[in-house]
Each structure stands twice: as C-alpha cells, then as structure tokens.
Short mmCIF file of N, CA and C in Angstrom, two decimals:
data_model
loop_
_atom_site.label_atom_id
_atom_site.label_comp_id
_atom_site.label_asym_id
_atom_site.label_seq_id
_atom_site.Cartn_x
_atom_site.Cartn_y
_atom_site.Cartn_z
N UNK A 1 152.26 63.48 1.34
CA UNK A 1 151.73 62.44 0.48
C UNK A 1 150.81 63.03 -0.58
N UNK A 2 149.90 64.12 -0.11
CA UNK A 2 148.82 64.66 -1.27
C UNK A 2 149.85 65.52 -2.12
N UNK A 3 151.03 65.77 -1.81
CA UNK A 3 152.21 66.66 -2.72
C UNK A 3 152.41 66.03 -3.79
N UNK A 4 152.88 64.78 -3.32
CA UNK A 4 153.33 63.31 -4.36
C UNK A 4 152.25 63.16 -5.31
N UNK A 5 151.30 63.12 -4.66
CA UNK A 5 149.99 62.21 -5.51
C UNK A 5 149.47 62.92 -6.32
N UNK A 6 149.64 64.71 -6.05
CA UNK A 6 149.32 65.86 -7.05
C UNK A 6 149.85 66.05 -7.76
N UNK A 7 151.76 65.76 -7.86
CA UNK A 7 152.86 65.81 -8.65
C UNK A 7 152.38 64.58 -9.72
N UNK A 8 151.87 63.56 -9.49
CA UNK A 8 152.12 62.29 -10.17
C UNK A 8 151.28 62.55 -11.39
N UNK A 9 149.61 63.06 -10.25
CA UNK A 9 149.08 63.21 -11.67
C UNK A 9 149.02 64.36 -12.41
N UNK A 10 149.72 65.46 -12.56
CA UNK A 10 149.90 66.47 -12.82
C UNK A 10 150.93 65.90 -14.09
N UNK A 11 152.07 65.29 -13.51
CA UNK A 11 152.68 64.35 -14.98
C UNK A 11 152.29 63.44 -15.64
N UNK A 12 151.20 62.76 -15.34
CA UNK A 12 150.82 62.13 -16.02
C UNK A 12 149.96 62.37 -17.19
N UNK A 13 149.03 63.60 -16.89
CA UNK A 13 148.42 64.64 -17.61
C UNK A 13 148.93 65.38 -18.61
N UNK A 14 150.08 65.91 -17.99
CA UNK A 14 150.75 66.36 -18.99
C UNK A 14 151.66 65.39 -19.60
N UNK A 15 152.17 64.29 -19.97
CA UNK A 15 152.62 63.38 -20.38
C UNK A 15 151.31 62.27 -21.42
N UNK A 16 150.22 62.70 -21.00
CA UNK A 16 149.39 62.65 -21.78
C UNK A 16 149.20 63.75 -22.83
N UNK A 17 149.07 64.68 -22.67
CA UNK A 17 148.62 65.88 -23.64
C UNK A 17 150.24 65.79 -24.28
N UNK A 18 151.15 65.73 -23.83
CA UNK A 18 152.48 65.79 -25.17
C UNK A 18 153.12 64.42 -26.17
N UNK A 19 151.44 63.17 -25.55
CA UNK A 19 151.99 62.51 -27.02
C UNK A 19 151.43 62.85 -27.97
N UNK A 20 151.80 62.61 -28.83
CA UNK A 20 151.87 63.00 -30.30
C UNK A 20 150.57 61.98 -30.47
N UNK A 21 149.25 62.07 -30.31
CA UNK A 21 148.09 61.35 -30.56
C UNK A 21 148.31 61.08 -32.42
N UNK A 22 148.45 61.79 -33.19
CA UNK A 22 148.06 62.13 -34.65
C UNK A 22 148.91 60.63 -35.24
N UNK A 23 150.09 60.51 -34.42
CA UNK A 23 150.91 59.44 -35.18
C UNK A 23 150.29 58.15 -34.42
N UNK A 24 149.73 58.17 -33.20
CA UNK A 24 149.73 56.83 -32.73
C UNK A 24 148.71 56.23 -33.17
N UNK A 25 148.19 55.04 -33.61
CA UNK A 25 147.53 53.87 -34.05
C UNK A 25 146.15 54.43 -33.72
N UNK A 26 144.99 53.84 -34.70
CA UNK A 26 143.57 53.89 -33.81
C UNK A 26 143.40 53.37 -32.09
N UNK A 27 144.27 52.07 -31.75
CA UNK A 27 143.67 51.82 -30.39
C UNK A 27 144.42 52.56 -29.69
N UNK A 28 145.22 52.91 -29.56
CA UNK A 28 146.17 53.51 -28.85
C UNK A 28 145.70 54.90 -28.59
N UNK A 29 145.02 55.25 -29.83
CA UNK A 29 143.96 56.48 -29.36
C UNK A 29 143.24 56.63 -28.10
N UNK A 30 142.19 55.55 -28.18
CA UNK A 30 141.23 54.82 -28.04
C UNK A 30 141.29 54.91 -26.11
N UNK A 31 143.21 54.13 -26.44
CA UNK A 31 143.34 53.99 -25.21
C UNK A 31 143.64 55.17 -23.69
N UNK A 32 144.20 56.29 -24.77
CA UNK A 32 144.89 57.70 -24.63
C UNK A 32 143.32 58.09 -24.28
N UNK A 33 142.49 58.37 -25.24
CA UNK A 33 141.35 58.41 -24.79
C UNK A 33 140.45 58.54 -23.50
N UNK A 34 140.46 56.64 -23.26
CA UNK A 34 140.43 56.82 -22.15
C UNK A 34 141.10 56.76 -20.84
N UNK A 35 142.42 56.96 -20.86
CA UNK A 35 142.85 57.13 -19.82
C UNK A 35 142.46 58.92 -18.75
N UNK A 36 142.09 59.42 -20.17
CA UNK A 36 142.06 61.06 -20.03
C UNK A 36 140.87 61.11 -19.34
N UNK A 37 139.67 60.12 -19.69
CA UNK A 37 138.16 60.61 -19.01
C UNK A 37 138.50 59.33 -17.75
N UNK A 38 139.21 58.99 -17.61
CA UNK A 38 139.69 58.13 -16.14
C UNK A 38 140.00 58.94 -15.21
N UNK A 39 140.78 59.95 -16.05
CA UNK A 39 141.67 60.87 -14.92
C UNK A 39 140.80 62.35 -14.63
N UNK A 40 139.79 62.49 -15.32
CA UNK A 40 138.66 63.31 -15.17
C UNK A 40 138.13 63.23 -13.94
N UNK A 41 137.59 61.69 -14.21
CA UNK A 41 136.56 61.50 -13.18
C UNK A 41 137.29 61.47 -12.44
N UNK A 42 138.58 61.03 -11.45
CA UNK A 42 139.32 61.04 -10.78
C UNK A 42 139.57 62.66 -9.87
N UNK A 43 139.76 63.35 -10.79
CA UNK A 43 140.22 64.93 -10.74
C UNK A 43 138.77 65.60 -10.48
N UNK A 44 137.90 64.97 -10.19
CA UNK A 44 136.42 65.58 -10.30
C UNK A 44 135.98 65.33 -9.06
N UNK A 45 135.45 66.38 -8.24
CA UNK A 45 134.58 66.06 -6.93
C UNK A 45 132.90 66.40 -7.37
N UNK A 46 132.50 65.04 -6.73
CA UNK A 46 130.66 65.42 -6.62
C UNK A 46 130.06 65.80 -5.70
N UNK A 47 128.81 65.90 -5.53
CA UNK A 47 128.12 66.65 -4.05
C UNK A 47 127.65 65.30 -3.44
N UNK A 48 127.94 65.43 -2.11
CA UNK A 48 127.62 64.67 -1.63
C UNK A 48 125.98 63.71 -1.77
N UNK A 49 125.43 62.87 -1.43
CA UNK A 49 126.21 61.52 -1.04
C UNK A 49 127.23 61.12 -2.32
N UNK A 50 128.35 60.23 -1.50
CA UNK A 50 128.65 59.52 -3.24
C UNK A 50 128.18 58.32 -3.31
N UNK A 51 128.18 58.15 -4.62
CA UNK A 51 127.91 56.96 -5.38
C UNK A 51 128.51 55.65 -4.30
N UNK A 52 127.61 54.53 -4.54
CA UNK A 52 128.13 53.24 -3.79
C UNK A 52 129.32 53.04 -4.93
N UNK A 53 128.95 53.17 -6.52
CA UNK A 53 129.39 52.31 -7.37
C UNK A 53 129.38 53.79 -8.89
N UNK A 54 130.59 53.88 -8.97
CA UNK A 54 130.76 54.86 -10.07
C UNK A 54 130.33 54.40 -11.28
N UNK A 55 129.63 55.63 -12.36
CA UNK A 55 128.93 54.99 -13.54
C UNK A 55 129.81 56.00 -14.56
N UNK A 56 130.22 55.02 -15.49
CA UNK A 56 130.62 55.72 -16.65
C UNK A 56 129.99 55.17 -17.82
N UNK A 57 128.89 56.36 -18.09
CA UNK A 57 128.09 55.80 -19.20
C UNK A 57 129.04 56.47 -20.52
N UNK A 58 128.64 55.80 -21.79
CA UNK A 58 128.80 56.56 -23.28
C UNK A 58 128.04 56.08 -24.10
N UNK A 59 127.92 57.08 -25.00
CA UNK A 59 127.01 57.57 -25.82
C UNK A 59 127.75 57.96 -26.95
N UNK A 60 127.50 56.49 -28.31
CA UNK A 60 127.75 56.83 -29.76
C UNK A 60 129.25 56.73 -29.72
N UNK A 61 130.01 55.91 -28.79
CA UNK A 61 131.06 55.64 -29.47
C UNK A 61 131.36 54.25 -28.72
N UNK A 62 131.22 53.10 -29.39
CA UNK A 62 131.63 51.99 -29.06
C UNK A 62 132.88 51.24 -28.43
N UNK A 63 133.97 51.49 -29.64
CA UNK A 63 135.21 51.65 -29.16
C UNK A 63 135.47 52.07 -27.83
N UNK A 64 135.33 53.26 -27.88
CA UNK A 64 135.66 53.91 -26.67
C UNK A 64 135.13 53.20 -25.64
N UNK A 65 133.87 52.64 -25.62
CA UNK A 65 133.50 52.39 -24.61
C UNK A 65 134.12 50.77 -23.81
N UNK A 66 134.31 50.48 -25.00
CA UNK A 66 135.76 48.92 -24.35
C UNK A 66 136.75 49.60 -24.37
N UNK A 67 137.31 50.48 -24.41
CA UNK A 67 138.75 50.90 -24.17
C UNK A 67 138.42 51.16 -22.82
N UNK A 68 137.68 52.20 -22.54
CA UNK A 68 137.46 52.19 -21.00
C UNK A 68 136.81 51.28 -20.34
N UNK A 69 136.29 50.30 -20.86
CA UNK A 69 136.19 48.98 -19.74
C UNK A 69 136.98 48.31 -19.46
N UNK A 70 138.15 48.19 -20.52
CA UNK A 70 139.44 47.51 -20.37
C UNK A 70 140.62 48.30 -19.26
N UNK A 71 140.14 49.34 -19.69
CA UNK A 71 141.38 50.19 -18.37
C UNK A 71 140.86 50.18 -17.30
N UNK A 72 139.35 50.26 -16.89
CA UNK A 72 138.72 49.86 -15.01
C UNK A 72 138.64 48.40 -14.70
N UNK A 73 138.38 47.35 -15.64
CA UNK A 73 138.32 46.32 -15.12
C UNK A 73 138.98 45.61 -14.22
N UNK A 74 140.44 45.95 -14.14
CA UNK A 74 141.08 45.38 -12.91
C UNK A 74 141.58 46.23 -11.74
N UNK A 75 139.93 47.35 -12.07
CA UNK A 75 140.75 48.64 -11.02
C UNK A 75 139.49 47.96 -9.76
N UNK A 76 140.53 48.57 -8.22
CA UNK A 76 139.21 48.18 -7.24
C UNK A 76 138.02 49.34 -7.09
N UNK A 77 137.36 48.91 -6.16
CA UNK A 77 136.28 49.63 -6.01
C UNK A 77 135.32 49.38 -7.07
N UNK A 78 133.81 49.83 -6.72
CA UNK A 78 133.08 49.65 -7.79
C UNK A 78 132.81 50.48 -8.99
N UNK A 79 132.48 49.95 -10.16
CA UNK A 79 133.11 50.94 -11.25
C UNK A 79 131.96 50.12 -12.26
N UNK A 80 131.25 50.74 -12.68
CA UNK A 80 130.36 50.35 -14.02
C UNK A 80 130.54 50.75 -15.12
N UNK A 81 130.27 50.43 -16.68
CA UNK A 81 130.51 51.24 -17.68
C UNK A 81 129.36 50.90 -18.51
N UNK A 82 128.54 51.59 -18.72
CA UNK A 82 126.81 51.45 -19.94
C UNK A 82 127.02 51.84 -20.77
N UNK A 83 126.58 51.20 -21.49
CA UNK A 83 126.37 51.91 -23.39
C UNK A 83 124.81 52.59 -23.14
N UNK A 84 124.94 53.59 -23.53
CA UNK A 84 123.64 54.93 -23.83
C UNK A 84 123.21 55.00 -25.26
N UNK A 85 121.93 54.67 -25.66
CA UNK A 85 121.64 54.70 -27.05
C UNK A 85 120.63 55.85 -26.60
N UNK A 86 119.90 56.13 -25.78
CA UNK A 86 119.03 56.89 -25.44
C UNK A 86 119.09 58.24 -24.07
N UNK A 87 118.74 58.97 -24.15
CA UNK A 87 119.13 60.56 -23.20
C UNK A 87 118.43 59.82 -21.79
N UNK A 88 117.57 59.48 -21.91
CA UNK A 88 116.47 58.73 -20.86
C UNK A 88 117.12 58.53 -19.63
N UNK A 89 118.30 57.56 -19.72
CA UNK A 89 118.86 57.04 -18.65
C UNK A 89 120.08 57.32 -18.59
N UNK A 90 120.52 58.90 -18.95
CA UNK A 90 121.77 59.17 -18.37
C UNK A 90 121.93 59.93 -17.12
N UNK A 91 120.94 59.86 -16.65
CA UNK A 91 120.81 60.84 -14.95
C UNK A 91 121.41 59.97 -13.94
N UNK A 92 121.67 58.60 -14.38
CA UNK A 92 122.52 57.07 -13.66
C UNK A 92 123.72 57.49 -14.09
N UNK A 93 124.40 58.00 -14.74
CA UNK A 93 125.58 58.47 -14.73
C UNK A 93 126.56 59.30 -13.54
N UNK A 94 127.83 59.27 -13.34
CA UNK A 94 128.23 60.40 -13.10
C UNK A 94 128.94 61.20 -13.96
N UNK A 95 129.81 60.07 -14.90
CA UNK A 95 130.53 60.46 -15.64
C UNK A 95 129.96 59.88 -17.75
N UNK A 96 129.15 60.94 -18.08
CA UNK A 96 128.82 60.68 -19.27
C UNK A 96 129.42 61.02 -20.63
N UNK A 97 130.14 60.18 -21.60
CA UNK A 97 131.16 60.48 -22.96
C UNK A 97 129.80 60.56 -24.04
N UNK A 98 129.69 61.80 -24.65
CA UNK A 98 128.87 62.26 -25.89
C UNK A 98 129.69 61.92 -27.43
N UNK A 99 129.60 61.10 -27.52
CA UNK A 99 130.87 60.54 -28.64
C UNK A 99 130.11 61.46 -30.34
N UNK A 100 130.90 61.27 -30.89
CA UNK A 100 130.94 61.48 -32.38
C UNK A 100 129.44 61.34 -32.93
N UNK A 101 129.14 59.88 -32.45
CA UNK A 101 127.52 59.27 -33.33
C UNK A 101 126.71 60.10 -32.90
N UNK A 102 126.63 60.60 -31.61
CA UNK A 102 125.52 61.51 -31.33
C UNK A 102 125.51 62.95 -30.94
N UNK A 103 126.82 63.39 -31.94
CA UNK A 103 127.47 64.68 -32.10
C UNK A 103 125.82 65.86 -32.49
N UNK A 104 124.95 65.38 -33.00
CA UNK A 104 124.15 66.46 -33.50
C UNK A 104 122.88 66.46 -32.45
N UNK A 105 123.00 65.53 -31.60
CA UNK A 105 122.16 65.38 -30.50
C UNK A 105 122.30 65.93 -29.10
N UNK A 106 123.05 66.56 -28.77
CA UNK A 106 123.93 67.22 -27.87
C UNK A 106 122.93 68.27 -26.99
N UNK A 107 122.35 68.83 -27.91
CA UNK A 107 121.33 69.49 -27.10
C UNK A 107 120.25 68.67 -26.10
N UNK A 108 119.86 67.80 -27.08
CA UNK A 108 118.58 66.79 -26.37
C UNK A 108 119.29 66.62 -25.27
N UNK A 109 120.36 65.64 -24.86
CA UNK A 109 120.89 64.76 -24.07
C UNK A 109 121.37 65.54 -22.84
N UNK A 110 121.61 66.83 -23.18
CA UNK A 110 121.69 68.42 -22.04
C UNK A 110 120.49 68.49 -20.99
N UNK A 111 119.33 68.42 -21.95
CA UNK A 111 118.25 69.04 -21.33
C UNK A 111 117.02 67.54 -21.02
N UNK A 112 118.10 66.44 -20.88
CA UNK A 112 117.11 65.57 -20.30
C UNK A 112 117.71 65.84 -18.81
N UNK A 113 119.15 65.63 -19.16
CA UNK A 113 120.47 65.73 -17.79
C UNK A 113 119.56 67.04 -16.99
N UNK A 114 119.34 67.83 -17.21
CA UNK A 114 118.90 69.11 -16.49
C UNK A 114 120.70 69.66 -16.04
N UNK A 115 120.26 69.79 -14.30
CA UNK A 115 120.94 70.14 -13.90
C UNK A 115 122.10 69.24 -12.94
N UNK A 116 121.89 67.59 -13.49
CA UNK A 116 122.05 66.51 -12.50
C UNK A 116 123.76 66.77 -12.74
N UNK A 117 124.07 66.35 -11.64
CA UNK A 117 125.44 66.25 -11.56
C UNK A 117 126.40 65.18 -12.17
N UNK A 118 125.91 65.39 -13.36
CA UNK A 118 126.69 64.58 -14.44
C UNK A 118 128.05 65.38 -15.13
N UNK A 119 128.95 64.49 -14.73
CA UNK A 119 130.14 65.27 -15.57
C UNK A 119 130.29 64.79 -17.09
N UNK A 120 130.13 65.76 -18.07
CA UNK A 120 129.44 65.61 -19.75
C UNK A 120 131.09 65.73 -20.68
N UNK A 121 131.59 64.99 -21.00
CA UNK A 121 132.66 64.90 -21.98
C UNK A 121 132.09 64.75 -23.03
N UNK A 122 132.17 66.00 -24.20
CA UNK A 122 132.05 65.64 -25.28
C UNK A 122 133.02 65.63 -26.35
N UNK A 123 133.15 64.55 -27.13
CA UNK A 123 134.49 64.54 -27.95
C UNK A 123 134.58 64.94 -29.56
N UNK A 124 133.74 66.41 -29.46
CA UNK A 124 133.92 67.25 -30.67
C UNK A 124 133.94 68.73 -30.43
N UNK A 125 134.48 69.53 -31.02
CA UNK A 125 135.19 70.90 -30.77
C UNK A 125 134.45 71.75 -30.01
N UNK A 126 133.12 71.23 -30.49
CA UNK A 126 131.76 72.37 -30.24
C UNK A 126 131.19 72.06 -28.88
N UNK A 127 131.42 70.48 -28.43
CA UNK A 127 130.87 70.30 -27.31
C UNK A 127 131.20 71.28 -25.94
N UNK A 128 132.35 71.61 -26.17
CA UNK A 128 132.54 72.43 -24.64
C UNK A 128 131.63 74.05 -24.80
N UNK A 129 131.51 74.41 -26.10
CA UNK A 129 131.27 75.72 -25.94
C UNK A 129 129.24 75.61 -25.99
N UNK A 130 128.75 74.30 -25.98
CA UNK A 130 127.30 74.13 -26.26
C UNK A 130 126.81 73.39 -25.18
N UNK A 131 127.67 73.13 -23.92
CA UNK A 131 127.11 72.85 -22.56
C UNK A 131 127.56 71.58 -21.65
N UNK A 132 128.95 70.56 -22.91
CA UNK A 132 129.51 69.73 -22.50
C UNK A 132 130.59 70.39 -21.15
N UNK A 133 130.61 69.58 -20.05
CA UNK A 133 131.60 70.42 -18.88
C UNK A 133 133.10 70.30 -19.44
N UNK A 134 133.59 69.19 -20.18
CA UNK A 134 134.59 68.76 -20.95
C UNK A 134 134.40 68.53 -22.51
N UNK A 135 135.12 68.88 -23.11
CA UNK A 135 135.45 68.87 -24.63
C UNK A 135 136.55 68.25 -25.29
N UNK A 136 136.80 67.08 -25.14
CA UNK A 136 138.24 65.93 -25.43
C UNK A 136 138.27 66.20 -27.18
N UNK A 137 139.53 66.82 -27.10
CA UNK A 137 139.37 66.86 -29.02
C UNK A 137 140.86 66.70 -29.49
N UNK A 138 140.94 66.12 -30.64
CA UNK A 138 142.43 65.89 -31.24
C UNK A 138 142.79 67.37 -31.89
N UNK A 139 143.64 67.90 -31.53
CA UNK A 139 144.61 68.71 -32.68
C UNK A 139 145.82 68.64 -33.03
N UNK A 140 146.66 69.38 -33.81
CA UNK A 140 147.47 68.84 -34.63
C UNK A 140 148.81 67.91 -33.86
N UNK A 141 148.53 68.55 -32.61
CA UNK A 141 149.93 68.15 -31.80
C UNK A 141 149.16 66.85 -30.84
N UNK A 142 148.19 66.66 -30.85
CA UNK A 142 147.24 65.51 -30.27
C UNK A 142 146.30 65.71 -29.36
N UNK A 143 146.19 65.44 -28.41
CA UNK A 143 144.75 65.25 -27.66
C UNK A 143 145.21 66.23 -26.54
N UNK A 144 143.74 67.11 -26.94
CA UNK A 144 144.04 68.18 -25.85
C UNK A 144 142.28 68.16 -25.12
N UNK A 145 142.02 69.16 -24.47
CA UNK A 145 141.30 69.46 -23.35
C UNK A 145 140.35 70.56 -23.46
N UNK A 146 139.38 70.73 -23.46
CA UNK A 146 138.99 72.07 -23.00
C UNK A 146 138.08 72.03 -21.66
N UNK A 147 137.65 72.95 -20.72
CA UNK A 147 136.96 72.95 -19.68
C UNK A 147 135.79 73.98 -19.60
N UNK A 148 134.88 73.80 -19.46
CA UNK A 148 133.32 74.79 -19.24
C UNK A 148 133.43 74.73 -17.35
N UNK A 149 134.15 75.57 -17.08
CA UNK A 149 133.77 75.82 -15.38
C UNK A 149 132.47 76.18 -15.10
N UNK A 150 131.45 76.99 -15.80
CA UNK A 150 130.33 77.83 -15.57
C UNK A 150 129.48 76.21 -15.77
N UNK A 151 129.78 75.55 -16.46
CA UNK A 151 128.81 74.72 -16.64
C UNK A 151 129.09 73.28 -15.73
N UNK A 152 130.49 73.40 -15.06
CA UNK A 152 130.74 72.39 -14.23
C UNK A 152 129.89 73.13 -12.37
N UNK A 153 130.11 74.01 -12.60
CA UNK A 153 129.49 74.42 -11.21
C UNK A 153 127.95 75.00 -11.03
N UNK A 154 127.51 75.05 -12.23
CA UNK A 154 125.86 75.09 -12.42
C UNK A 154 125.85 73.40 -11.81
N UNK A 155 126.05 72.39 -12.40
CA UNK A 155 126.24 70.91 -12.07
C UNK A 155 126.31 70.36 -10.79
N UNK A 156 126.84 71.52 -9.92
CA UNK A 156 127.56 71.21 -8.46
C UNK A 156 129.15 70.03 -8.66
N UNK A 157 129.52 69.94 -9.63
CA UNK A 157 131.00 69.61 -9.31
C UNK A 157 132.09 70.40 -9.37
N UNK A 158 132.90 69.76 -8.92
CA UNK A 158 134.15 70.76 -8.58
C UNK A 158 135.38 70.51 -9.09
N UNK A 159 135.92 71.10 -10.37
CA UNK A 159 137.17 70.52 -11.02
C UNK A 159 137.99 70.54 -10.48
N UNK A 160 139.61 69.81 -10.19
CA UNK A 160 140.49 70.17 -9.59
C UNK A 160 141.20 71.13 -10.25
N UNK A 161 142.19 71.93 -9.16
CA UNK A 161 143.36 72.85 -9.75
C UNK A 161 143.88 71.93 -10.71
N UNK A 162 144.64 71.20 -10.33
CA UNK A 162 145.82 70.64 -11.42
C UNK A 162 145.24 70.47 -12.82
N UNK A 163 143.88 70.08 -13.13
CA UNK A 163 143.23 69.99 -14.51
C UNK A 163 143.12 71.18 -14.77
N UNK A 164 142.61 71.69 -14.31
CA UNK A 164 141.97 73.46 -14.80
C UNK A 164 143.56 73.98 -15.13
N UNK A 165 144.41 73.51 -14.60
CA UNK A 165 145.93 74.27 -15.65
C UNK A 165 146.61 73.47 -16.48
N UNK A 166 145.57 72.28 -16.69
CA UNK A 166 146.36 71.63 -17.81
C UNK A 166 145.90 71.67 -18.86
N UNK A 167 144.04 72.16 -19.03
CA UNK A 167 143.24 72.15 -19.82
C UNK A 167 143.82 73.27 -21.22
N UNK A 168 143.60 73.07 -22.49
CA UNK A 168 144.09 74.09 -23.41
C UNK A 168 143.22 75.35 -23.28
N UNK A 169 141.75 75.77 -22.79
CA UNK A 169 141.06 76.59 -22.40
C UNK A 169 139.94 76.63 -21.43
N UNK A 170 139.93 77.33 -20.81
CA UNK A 170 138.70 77.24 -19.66
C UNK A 170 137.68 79.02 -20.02
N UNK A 171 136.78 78.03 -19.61
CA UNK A 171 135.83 78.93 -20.08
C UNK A 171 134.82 79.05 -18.40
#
C-alpha cells in the first residue's frame, strides 16, 4: 500500500512539474501553485509532538492564499490557513509561503523564525539560496522546485525521498 501511495504521488509531482505553467491562465497558476505547497507539507515530516491542527500561514501573496484555502477546505482533518502581514507570528506556522510582496524582507522573517520548525517556501529564485527550505519558481517550461536540505534539517524536518528527486536542485 505505501508502494501505491509513493507511486501516486511521485506522479502527481511530476505531472505537476510537466505542465506547461507559462501557457496556463493566472488562476490556474494560482491553483498549480498550490497544489505544490499541499504536497510539500504532505511530503514533509516534523519533530514530534504534532500539531492538533496544521497551519499554513502566507505572507504577501493574497491570491495564493485563497487558492490554498480553496484546495483544503473540503479536506479532513484540521487544517488552518493565516494571512501574515507581520514576522511576529509566524512561529504558529508549520508551513509558511514568503510570497513576492515581501520578497525584500526575507531576511527579517528568517531570523524572527530562528530555528522553529517551520517549513519556509519562498516563491522567488533567491529564496532557496538565502534560507527559504523551498524555492517555488516559474521557468520557461513552468513551475519547478528547488530544495535547501542544510536548511531543512538545521529546522529538524525531514524531506521525503520522492521530493528530493523531483526537486530541479538540492542544495
């Protein structure tokens, strides 16, 4: 059964990374988007205890942040999603999106996080190589991946195999 369920999302991943993002619509982005930091957090182990109730905060991108409320809302289990205008209260996170608006803020929002076990998607080129654990970025062929392992396991989480070989670079 964990064969199946590794196969599934292993295609689904990659069936994500080979659409053609560049041609499809703004929401459809949006939605591609977030299906990708769905399947993150999914593909992501934390240190124990877990969460009663998973938090997916974002930060500086609106959109995004109803695209992914629209794709958990009829998922079970408990599942939250916050809008972050401020670094303050992202340590309530597990899973935090550094969007575009607060692309030049990246540092601050690092070093409030410390060392909390927040998994950090940031969705501009630079974010993976400046301390984001994930780096979601469009290129020409569409939405690809990058991974900071050194900075996912300073964190205490644990990426899965199947991401770490789907990612376009790991660092």
């Amino acid at each position: 059964m964990n064969t199946l369920r590794a196969g599934l999302i292993r295609c689904s991943m990659a069936l994500a990374l080979m659409l053609g993002a560049a041609a499809a619509p703004a929401a459809d982005l949006l939605q591609l988007k977030a299906a990708f930091i769905y399947r993150f957090a999914q593909l992501t182990q934390w240190p124990p205890p877990p969460a009663r109730e998973f938090t997916y905060c974002v930060a500086g991108d609106a959109e995004l942040q109803e695209a992914l409320r629209a794709l958990t809302q009829n998922l079970a289990g408990g599942t939250r999603i916050v809008a972050l205008s401020e670094p303050s209260r992202a340590s309530q996170c597990q899973l935090l999106v550094l969007g575009n608006g607060v692309r030049g803020d990246l540092r601050r929002w690092l070093e409030v996080l410390g060392d909390e076990p927040v998994l950090v998607v940031g969705e501009n080129p630079e974010s993976f190589r400046n301390g984001a654990v994930i780096g979601l970025v469009m290129e020409p062929n569409g939405l690809a991946f990058r991974i900071n392992q050194t900075e996912s396991r300073r964190r205490g989480l644990a990426i899965s195999y199947q991401m770490l070989k789907l990612a376009r670079e790991v660092k």
